[in-house]
Short mmCIF file of C-alpha atoms in Angstrom, two decimals:
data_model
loop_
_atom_site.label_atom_id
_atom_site.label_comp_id
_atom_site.label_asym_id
_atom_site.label_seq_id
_atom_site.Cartn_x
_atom_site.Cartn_y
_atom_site.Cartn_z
CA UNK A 842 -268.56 40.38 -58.81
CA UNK A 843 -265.59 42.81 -59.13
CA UNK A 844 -264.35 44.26 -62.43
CA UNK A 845 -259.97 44.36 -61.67
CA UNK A 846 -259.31 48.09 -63.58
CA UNK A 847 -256.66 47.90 -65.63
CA UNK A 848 -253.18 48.39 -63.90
CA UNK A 849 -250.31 51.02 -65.13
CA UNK A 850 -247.30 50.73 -64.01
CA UNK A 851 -245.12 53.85 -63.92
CA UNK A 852 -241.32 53.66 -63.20
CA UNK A 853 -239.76 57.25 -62.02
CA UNK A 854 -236.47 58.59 -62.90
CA UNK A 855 -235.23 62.37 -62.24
CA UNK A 856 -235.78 62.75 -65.45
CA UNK A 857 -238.21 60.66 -67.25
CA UNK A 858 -241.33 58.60 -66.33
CA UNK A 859 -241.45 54.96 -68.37
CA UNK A 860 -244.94 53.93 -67.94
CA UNK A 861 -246.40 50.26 -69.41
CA UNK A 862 -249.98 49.86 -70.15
CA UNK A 863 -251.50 46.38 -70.94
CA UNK A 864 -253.50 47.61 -73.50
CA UNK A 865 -251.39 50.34 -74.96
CA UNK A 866 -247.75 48.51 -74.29
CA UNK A 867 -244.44 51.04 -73.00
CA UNK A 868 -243.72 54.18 -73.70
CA UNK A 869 -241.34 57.11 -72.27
CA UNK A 870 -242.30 60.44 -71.08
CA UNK A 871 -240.40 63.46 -69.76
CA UNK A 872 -240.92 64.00 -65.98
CA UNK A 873 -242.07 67.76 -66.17
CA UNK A 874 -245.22 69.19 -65.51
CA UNK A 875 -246.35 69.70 -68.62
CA UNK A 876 -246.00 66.37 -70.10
CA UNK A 877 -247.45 65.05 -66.72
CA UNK A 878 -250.47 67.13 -67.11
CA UNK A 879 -250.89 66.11 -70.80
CA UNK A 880 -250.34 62.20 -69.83
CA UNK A 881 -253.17 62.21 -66.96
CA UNK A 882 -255.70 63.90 -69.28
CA UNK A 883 -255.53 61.09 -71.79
CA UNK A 884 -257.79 57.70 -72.19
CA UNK A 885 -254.13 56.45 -70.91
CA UNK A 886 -254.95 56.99 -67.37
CA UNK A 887 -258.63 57.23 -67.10
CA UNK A 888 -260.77 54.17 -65.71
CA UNK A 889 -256.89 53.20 -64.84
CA UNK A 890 -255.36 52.20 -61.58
CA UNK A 891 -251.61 53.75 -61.67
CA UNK A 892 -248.90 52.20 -59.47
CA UNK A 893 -245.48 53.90 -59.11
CA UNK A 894 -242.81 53.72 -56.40
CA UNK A 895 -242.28 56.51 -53.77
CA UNK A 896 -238.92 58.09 -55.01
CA UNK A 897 -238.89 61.33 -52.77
CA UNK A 898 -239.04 63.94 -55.02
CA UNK A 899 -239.06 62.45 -58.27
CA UNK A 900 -242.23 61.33 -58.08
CA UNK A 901 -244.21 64.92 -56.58
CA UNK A 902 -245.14 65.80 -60.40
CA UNK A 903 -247.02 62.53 -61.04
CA UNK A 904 -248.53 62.43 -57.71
CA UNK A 905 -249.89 65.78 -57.75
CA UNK A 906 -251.39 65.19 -61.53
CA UNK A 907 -252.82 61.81 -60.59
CA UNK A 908 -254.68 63.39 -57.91
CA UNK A 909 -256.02 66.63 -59.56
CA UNK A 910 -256.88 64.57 -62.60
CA UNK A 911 -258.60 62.24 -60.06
CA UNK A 912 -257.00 58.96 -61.30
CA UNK A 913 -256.84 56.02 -58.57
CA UNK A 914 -253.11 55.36 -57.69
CA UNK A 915 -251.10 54.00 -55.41
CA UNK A 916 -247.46 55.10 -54.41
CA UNK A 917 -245.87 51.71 -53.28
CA UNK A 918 -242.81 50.86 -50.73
CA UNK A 919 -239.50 50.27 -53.52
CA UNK A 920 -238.80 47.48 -51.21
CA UNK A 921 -242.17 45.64 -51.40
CA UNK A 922 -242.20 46.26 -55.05
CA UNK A 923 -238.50 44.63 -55.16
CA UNK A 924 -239.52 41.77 -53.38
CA UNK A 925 -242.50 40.98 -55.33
CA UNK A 926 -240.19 41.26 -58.33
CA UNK A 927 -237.49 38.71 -56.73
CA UNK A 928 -240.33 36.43 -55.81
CA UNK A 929 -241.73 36.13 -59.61
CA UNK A 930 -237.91 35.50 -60.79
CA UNK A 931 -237.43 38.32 -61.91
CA UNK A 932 -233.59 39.73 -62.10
CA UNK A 933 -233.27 42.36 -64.72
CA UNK A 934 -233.52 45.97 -63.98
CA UNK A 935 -234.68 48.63 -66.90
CA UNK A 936 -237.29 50.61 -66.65
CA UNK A 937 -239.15 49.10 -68.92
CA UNK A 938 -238.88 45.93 -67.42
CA UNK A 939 -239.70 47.93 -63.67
CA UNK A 940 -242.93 49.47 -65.47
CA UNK A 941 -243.90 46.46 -66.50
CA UNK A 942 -243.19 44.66 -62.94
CA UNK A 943 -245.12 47.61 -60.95
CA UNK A 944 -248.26 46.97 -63.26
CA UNK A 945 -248.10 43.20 -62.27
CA UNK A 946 -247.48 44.56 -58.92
CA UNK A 947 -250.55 46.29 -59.05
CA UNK A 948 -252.71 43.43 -60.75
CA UNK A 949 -252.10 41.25 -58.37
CA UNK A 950 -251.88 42.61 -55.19
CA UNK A 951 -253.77 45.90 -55.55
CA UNK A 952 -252.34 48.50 -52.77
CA UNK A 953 -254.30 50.92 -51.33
#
């Protein structure tokens, strides 16, 4: 028997990263280093599987903290996480709602 980690979903803007936790619900934080690095050293992220979508640059700060912080992640296809979204009915478009969508995402299909 498996134990399924918890899944946080993280939707990246140039400026901002929205981020929704199951157990700890949505909240915003700035895209910069520093919050980055304060974000992957808390119980937020640890024990956690992250999934965000590749945005070219946008996304270099997370990646690089997830992986120095050694938190599992997986940087998904924007197209496959679309799709998934349009397959579970789901129309809207905020971040929140994408955070929330890219932790499903991650629940059910768990990327490598």
């Amino acid at each position: 028997m498996s134990i399924t980690p918890v899944c946080v979903g993280i939707d990246v803007s140039k400026a901002y990263l929205d981020i929704f936790d199951p157990l700890a619900g949505y909240f915003r934080i700035e895209n910069t280093i520093s919050a980055v690095s304060a974000f992957v050293s808390t119980q937020l992220v640890q024990g956690r599987f992250v999934v965000f979508e590749a945005t070219g640059c946008y996304d270099r700060v997370l990646r690089l903290g997830l992986e120095a912080a050694g938190v599992a992640h997986a940087r998904v296809n924007p197209e496959q996480a679309r799709d998934f979204a349009r397959a579970l009915g789901r129309r809207a478009k905020t971040d929140a709602v994408d955070a929330r969508m890219l932790a499903d995402f991650g629940r059910a299909l768990a990327p490598k």
